Amino acid sequence: MSGRLPVIGMTCFNDSWVFDCGTWPIKAVEAEYVRAVADAGGLPVMLAGRPTQAMALLERIDGLLMTGGVDVNPVHYGEARDPRTGPPDVERDAYEIALVRGAIAAGIPVLGICRGIQLINVALGGTLHQHVEHAVKDKPTIPVHDVEVLEASRLFGVVGRHRLQVNSLHHQCVKEVAPSLRTSASAPDGVVEAVEGLDSPVLAVQWHPEMQQVGTSAPELFTWLVEESSNYLQHRWPPAAPA
Ligand code: MN
């Protein structure tokens, strides 16, 4: 063991910041992700480069956290945009698709959350439902529906329970699961709530564990990412540069 903390790259959103000398574009990540990764023992860093720099970044991180955010552009799964689908973030989509494909090719562990599960599924050839009436958006930190976890799944090995109670802040969800993924949990109404890699260290959930209260699945999912990333750090090739 080198004792180095695994570096967990977190995707970020594009927005604008209004302050006293104007409105400026920003790239940011919600603090709850930073806290959850650090609490689990990872070293959180925000991935804010250009799409063409995705591969260079993957040489410097040991784990990838695909965070929540705006709707994925349906052009990436061959559908016209539903009027209820939000405007696309073209640069973010391109950057994140490159990150996901590159991370999986390199064996880097990936945890996806909300937009993250959707982006991962689309990047690997799956599709999305563009609008479902399912969420309870005024209770962001409170469990509002169950999910049933498949017993043979990687997710079951991580959370150790058949049933979880989760928050639900999404209006899109996985439709056709990508060929290299499988469903690992679903809601009582049939919504796919988690997928995982068949042959790759990928876990992705539709809920927001980082916003949930203690006693839910939150710590286990981030602990899984950090442990898998520590393992990747020990065995990666080329080796990480000396500290
Ligand atoms: Mn849900």
PDB file of C-alpha atoms in Angstrom, residues 58-239:
ATOM      1  CA  LEU A  58      -8.242   9.703 -16.990  1.00  0.00           C
ATOM      2  CA  GLU A  59      -4.495   9.185 -16.611  1.00  0.00           C
ATOM      3  CA  ARG A  60      -4.661  11.219 -13.371  1.00  0.00           C
ATOM      4  CA  ILE A  61      -7.736   9.860 -11.617  1.00  0.00           C
ATOM      5  CA  ASP A  62      -8.416   6.529  -9.893  1.00  0.00           C
ATOM      6  CA  GLY A  63     -12.198   6.698  -9.825  1.00  0.00           C
ATOM      7  CA  LEU A  64     -14.950   8.591 -11.639  1.00  0.00           C
ATOM      8  CA  LEU A  65     -18.126  10.054 -10.140  1.00  0.00           C
ATOM      9  CA  MET A  66     -20.711  11.010 -12.756  1.00  0.00           C
ATOM     10  CA  THR A  67     -22.851  13.608 -10.992  1.00  0.00           C
ATOM     11  CA  GLY A  68     -26.409  14.814 -11.476  1.00  0.00           C
ATOM     12  CA  GLY A  69     -27.538  17.628 -13.727  1.00  0.00           C
ATOM     13  CA  VAL A  70     -29.404  18.554 -16.876  1.00  0.00           C
ATOM     14  CA  ASP A  71     -31.039  16.164 -19.345  1.00  0.00           C
ATOM     15  CA  VAL A  72     -28.843  14.278 -21.796  1.00  0.00           C
ATOM     16  CA  ASN A  73     -29.367  15.438 -25.383  1.00  0.00           C
ATOM     17  CA  PRO A  74     -31.632  12.794 -27.004  1.00  0.00           C
ATOM     18  CA  VAL A  75     -29.597  13.092 -30.204  1.00  0.00           C
ATOM     19  CA  HIS A  76     -27.150  10.745 -28.475  1.00  0.00           C
ATOM     20  CA  TYR A  77     -29.732   7.952 -28.478  1.00  0.00           C
ATOM     21  CA  GLY A  78     -31.333   8.763 -31.806  1.00  0.00           C
ATOM     22  CA  GLU A  79     -34.564  10.395 -30.625  1.00  0.00           C
ATOM     23  CA  ALA A  80     -36.208  13.755 -31.233  1.00  0.00           C
ATOM     24  CA  ARG A  81     -36.363  16.041 -28.229  1.00  0.00           C
ATOM     25  CA  ASP A  82     -39.580  15.804 -26.210  1.00  0.00           C
ATOM     26  CA  PRO A  83     -40.873  19.326 -25.387  1.00  0.00           C
ATOM     27  CA  ARG A  84     -40.468  18.492 -21.683  1.00  0.00           C
ATOM     28  CA  THR A  85     -36.788  17.627 -22.101  1.00  0.00           C
ATOM     29  CA  GLY A  86     -34.564  20.466 -20.999  1.00  0.00           C
ATOM     30  CA  PRO A  87     -32.135  22.301 -23.290  1.00  0.00           C
ATOM     31  CA  PRO A  88     -28.964  20.304 -23.935  1.00  0.00           C
ATOM     32  CA  ASP A  89     -25.516  21.074 -22.604  1.00  0.00           C
ATOM     33  CA  VAL A  90     -23.597  20.072 -25.728  1.00  0.00           C
ATOM     34  CA  GLU A  91     -20.126  20.443 -24.243  1.00  0.00           C
ATOM     35  CA  ARG A  92     -20.969  18.587 -21.019  1.00  0.00           C
ATOM     36  CA  ASP A  93     -22.526  15.689 -22.923  1.00  0.00           C
ATOM     37  CA  ALA A  94     -19.490  15.314 -25.195  1.00  0.00           C
ATOM     38  CA  TYR A  95     -17.053  15.552 -22.302  1.00  0.00           C
ATOM     39  CA  GLU A  96     -18.896  13.043 -20.132  1.00  0.00           C
ATOM     40  CA  ILE A  97     -19.456  10.514 -22.928  1.00  0.00           C
ATOM     41  CA  ALA A  98     -15.702  10.576 -23.594  1.00  0.00           C
ATOM     42  CA  LEU A  99     -14.965  10.203 -19.855  1.00  0.00           C
ATOM     43  CA  VAL A 100     -17.292   7.233 -19.390  1.00  0.00           C
ATOM     44  CA  ARG A 101     -16.091   5.336 -22.440  1.00  0.00           C
ATOM     45  CA  GLY A 102     -12.447   6.038 -21.617  1.00  0.00           C
ATOM     46  CA  ALA A 103     -12.820   5.128 -17.936  1.00  0.00           C
ATOM     47  CA  ILE A 104     -14.436   1.799 -18.731  1.00  0.00           C
ATOM     48  CA  ALA A 105     -11.783   1.002 -21.345  1.00  0.00           C
ATOM     49  CA  ALA A 106      -9.081   1.723 -18.731  1.00  0.00           C
ATOM     50  CA  GLY A 107     -10.803  -0.243 -15.950  1.00  0.00           C
ATOM     51  CA  ILE A 108     -11.384   2.868 -13.827  1.00  0.00           C
ATOM     52  CA  PRO A 109     -14.314   2.402 -11.394  1.00  0.00           C
ATOM     53  CA  VAL A 110     -17.368   4.543 -12.123  1.00  0.00           C
ATOM     54  CA  LEU A 111     -20.259   5.585  -9.867  1.00  0.00           C
ATOM     55  CA  GLY A 112     -23.164   7.334 -11.580  1.00  0.00           C
ATOM     56  CA  ILE A 113     -25.866   9.389  -9.860  1.00  0.00           C
ATOM     57  CA  CYS A 114     -29.112  10.691 -11.446  1.00  0.00           C
ATOM     58  CA  ARG A 115     -27.980  12.281 -14.729  1.00  0.00           C
ATOM     59  CA  GLY A 116     -24.935  10.032 -14.214  1.00  0.00           C
ATOM     60  CA  ILE A 117     -26.903   6.780 -14.650  1.00  0.00           C
ATOM     61  CA  GLN A 118     -28.626   8.257 -17.703  1.00  0.00           C
ATOM     62  CA  LEU A 119     -25.399   9.517 -19.274  1.00  0.00           C
ATOM     63  CA  ILE A 120     -23.594   6.205 -18.648  1.00  0.00           C
ATOM     64  CA  ASN A 121     -26.454   4.240 -20.189  1.00  0.00           C
ATOM     65  CA  VAL A 122     -26.568   6.496 -23.252  1.00  0.00           C
ATOM     66  CA  ALA A 123     -22.764   6.560 -23.666  1.00  0.00           C
ATOM     67  CA  LEU A 124     -22.833   2.745 -23.823  1.00  0.00           C
ATOM     68  CA  GLY A 125     -25.689   2.480 -26.314  1.00  0.00           C
ATOM     69  CA  GLY A 126     -28.849   2.558 -24.172  1.00  0.00           C
ATOM     70  CA  THR A 127     -31.860   4.874 -24.354  1.00  0.00           C
ATOM     71  CA  LEU A 128     -33.947   7.008 -21.966  1.00  0.00           C
ATOM     72  CA  HIS A 129     -37.589   7.731 -21.220  1.00  0.00           C
ATOM     73  CA  GLN A 130     -37.693  11.484 -21.705  1.00  0.00           C
ATOM     74  CA  HIS A 131     -40.437  12.119 -19.165  1.00  0.00           C
ATOM     75  CA  VAL A 132     -41.935  10.054 -16.351  1.00  0.00           C
ATOM     76  CA  GLU A 133     -44.375  11.203 -13.661  1.00  0.00           C
ATOM     77  CA  HIS A 134     -42.567   9.648 -10.731  1.00  0.00           C
ATOM     78  CA  ALA A 135     -40.469  12.103  -8.743  1.00  0.00           C
ATOM     79  CA  VAL A 136     -41.253  13.864  -5.452  1.00  0.00           C
ATOM     80  CA  LYS A 137     -39.154  16.970  -5.879  1.00  0.00           C
ATOM     81  CA  ASP A 138     -40.216  18.860  -2.766  1.00  0.00           C
ATOM     82  CA  LYS A 139     -38.598  16.212  -0.508  1.00  0.00           C
ATOM     83  CA  PRO A 140     -35.006  16.102  -1.764  1.00  0.00           C
ATOM     84  CA  THR A 141     -33.487  14.506   1.347  1.00  0.00           C
ATOM     85  CA  ILE A 142     -36.350  12.188   2.323  1.00  0.00           C
ATOM     86  CA  PRO A 143     -37.030   8.655   1.043  1.00  0.00           C
ATOM     87  CA  VAL A 144     -40.208   8.714  -1.050  1.00  0.00           C
ATOM     88  CA  HIS A 145     -40.252   5.308  -2.745  1.00  0.00           C
ATOM     89  CA  ASP A 146     -38.760   1.845  -2.390  1.00  0.00           C
ATOM     90  CA  VAL A 147     -36.375   0.182  -4.763  1.00  0.00           C
ATOM     91  CA  GLU A 148     -36.065  -3.576  -5.057  1.00  0.00           C
ATOM     92  CA  VAL A 149     -32.444  -4.698  -5.375  1.00  0.00           C
ATOM     93  CA  LEU A 150     -31.752  -7.855  -7.406  1.00  0.00           C
ATOM     94  CA  GLU A 151     -30.040 -10.409  -5.197  1.00  0.00           C
ATOM     95  CA  ALA A 152     -27.458 -11.539  -7.761  1.00  0.00           C
ATOM     96  CA  SER A 153     -26.330  -7.963  -8.433  1.00  0.00           C
ATOM     97  CA  ARG A 154     -23.173  -6.068  -7.593  1.00  0.00           C
ATOM     98  CA  LEU A 155     -25.428  -3.493  -5.926  1.00  0.00           C
ATOM     99  CA  PHE A 156     -26.791  -6.149  -3.549  1.00  0.00           C
ATOM    100  CA  GLY A 157     -23.217  -6.997  -2.592  1.00  0.00           C
ATOM    101  CA  VAL A 158     -22.635  -3.312  -1.784  1.00  0.00           C
ATOM    102  CA  VAL A 159     -25.796  -2.453   0.147  1.00  0.00           C
ATOM    103  CA  GLY A 160     -26.614  -5.946   1.491  1.00  0.00           C
ATOM    104  CA  ARG A 161     -30.360  -5.358   1.367  1.00  0.00           C
ATOM    105  CA  HIS A 162     -33.212  -6.374  -0.930  1.00  0.00           C
ATOM    106  CA  ARG A 163     -35.088  -3.145  -0.418  1.00  0.00           C
ATOM    107  CA  LEU A 164     -33.921   0.442  -0.108  1.00  0.00           C
ATOM    108  CA  GLN A 165     -35.869   3.631   0.516  1.00  0.00           C
ATOM    109  CA  VAL A 166     -34.733   6.447  -1.735  1.00  0.00           C
ATOM    110  CA  ASN A 167     -35.374  10.048  -2.693  1.00  0.00           C
ATOM    111  CA  SER A 168     -36.561  10.739  -6.232  1.00  0.00           C
ATOM    112  CA  LEU A 169     -35.729  13.960  -8.080  1.00  0.00           C
ATOM    113  CA  HIS A 170     -35.623  12.810 -11.687  1.00  0.00           C
ATOM    114  CA  HIS A 171     -38.056  13.215 -14.592  1.00  0.00           C
ATOM    115  CA  GLN A 172     -36.135  10.984 -17.005  1.00  0.00           C
ATOM    116  CA  CYS A 173     -34.967   7.401 -16.559  1.00  0.00           C
ATOM    117  CA  VAL A 174     -33.352   4.454 -18.304  1.00  0.00           C
ATOM    118  CA  LYS A 175     -35.517   2.853 -21.043  1.00  0.00           C
ATOM    119  CA  GLU A 176     -33.420   0.276 -22.918  1.00  0.00           C
ATOM    120  CA  VAL A 177     -30.434  -0.801 -20.842  1.00  0.00           C
ATOM    121  CA  ALA A 178     -27.108  -0.647 -22.721  1.00  0.00           C
ATOM    122  CA  PRO A 179     -25.743  -4.051 -23.830  1.00  0.00           C
ATOM    123  CA  SER A 180     -22.781  -3.945 -21.432  1.00  0.00           C
ATOM    124  CA  LEU A 181     -24.973  -3.056 -18.419  1.00  0.00           C
ATOM    125  CA  ARG A 182     -27.793  -4.774 -16.547  1.00  0.00           C
ATOM    126  CA  THR A 183     -30.557  -3.541 -14.272  1.00  0.00           C
ATOM    127  CA  SER A 184     -29.725  -4.010 -10.608  1.00  0.00           C
ATOM    128  CA  ALA A 185     -32.707  -2.278  -8.957  1.00  0.00           C
ATOM    129  CA  SER A 186     -36.121  -0.952  -9.907  1.00  0.00           C
ATOM    130  CA  ALA A 187     -39.004   0.964  -8.325  1.00  0.00           C
ATOM    131  CA  PRO A 188     -42.493  -0.536  -7.752  1.00  0.00           C
ATOM    132  CA  ASP A 189     -43.775   1.390 -10.807  1.00  0.00           C
ATOM    133  CA  GLY A 190     -41.160  -0.268 -13.029  1.00  0.00           C
ATOM    134  CA  VAL A 191     -38.717   2.645 -13.247  1.00  0.00           C
ATOM    135  CA  VAL A 192     -35.129   1.387 -13.567  1.00  0.00           C
ATOM    136  CA  GLU A 193     -33.400   2.806 -10.480  1.00  0.00           C
ATOM    137  CA  ALA A 194     -29.934   1.212 -10.776  1.00  0.00           C
ATOM    138  CA  VAL A 195     -27.715  -0.376 -13.401  1.00  0.00           C
ATOM    139  CA  GLU A 196     -24.254  -1.912 -13.237  1.00  0.00           C
ATOM    140  CA  GLY A 197     -21.519  -3.128 -15.552  1.00  0.00           C
ATOM    141  CA  LEU A 198     -21.647  -6.763 -16.650  1.00  0.00           C
ATOM    142  CA  ASP A 199     -17.844  -6.938 -16.835  1.00  0.00           C
ATOM    143  CA  SER A 200     -16.743  -3.521 -15.586  1.00  0.00           C
ATOM    144  CA  PRO A 201     -16.661  -1.814 -12.162  1.00  0.00           C
ATOM    145  CA  VAL A 202     -19.643   0.431 -12.873  1.00  0.00           C
ATOM    146  CA  LEU A 203     -22.512   1.162 -10.487  1.00  0.00           C
ATOM    147  CA  ALA A 204     -25.142   3.771 -11.209  1.00  0.00           C
ATOM    148  CA  VAL A 205     -28.271   4.817  -9.354  1.00  0.00           C
ATOM    149  CA  GLN A 206     -31.179   7.063 -10.238  1.00  0.00           C
ATOM    150  CA  TRP A 207     -31.589   8.464  -6.735  1.00  0.00           C
ATOM    151  CA  HIS A 208     -29.320  10.964  -4.924  1.00  0.00           C
ATOM    152  CA  PRO A 209     -27.531   9.100  -2.093  1.00  0.00           C
ATOM    153  CA  GLU A 210     -25.375  12.139  -1.318  1.00  0.00           C
ATOM    154  CA  MET A 211     -28.499  14.109  -0.338  1.00  0.00           C
ATOM    155  CA  GLN A 212     -30.096  11.391   1.773  1.00  0.00           C
ATOM    156  CA  GLN A 213     -30.113  11.087   5.505  1.00  0.00           C
ATOM    157  CA  VAL A 214     -27.896   8.810   7.552  1.00  0.00           C
ATOM    158  CA  GLY A 215     -29.060   5.209   7.548  1.00  0.00           C
ATOM    159  CA  THR A 216     -29.729   5.040   3.822  1.00  0.00           C
ATOM    160  CA  SER A 217     -27.520   3.652   1.054  1.00  0.00           C
ATOM    161  CA  ALA A 218     -25.388   6.777   0.847  1.00  0.00           C
ATOM    162  CA  PRO A 219     -22.185   5.738   2.639  1.00  0.00           C
ATOM    163  CA  GLU A 220     -22.057   2.262   1.086  1.00  0.00           C
ATOM    164  CA  LEU A 221     -22.122   3.516  -2.485  1.00  0.00           C
ATOM    165  CA  PHE A 222     -19.333   6.047  -1.932  1.00  0.00           C
ATOM    166  CA  THR A 223     -17.339   3.536   0.102  1.00  0.00           C
ATOM    167  CA  TRP A 224     -17.643   1.090  -2.807  1.00  0.00           C
ATOM    168  CA  LEU A 225     -16.302   3.719  -5.229  1.00  0.00           C
ATOM    169  CA  VAL A 226     -13.365   4.630  -2.995  1.00  0.00           C
ATOM    170  CA  GLU A 227     -12.438   0.995  -2.257  1.00  0.00           C
ATOM    171  CA  GLU A 228     -12.585   0.048  -5.926  1.00  0.00           C
ATOM    172  CA  SER A 229     -10.550   3.156  -6.760  1.00  0.00           C
ATOM    173  CA  SER A 230      -7.930   2.273  -4.120  1.00  0.00           C
ATOM    174  CA  ASN A 231      -7.635  -1.141  -5.733  1.00  0.00           C
ATOM    175  CA  TYR A 232      -7.295   0.463  -9.160  1.00  0.00           C
ATOM    176  CA  LEU A 233      -4.607   2.810  -7.805  1.00  0.00           C
ATOM    177  CA  GLN A 234      -2.564  -0.173  -6.540  1.00  0.00           C
ATOM    178  CA  HIS A 235      -2.703  -1.988  -9.860  1.00  0.00           C
ATOM    179  CA  ARG A 236      -2.957   0.748 -12.486  1.00  0.00           C
ATOM    180  CA  TRP A 237      -0.681   0.850 -15.466  1.00  0.00           C
ATOM    181  CA  PRO A 238       1.012   3.130 -16.106  1.00  0.00           C
ATOM    182  CA  PRO A 239       1.550   3.714 -12.381  1.00  0.00           C
TER     183      PRO A 239
END
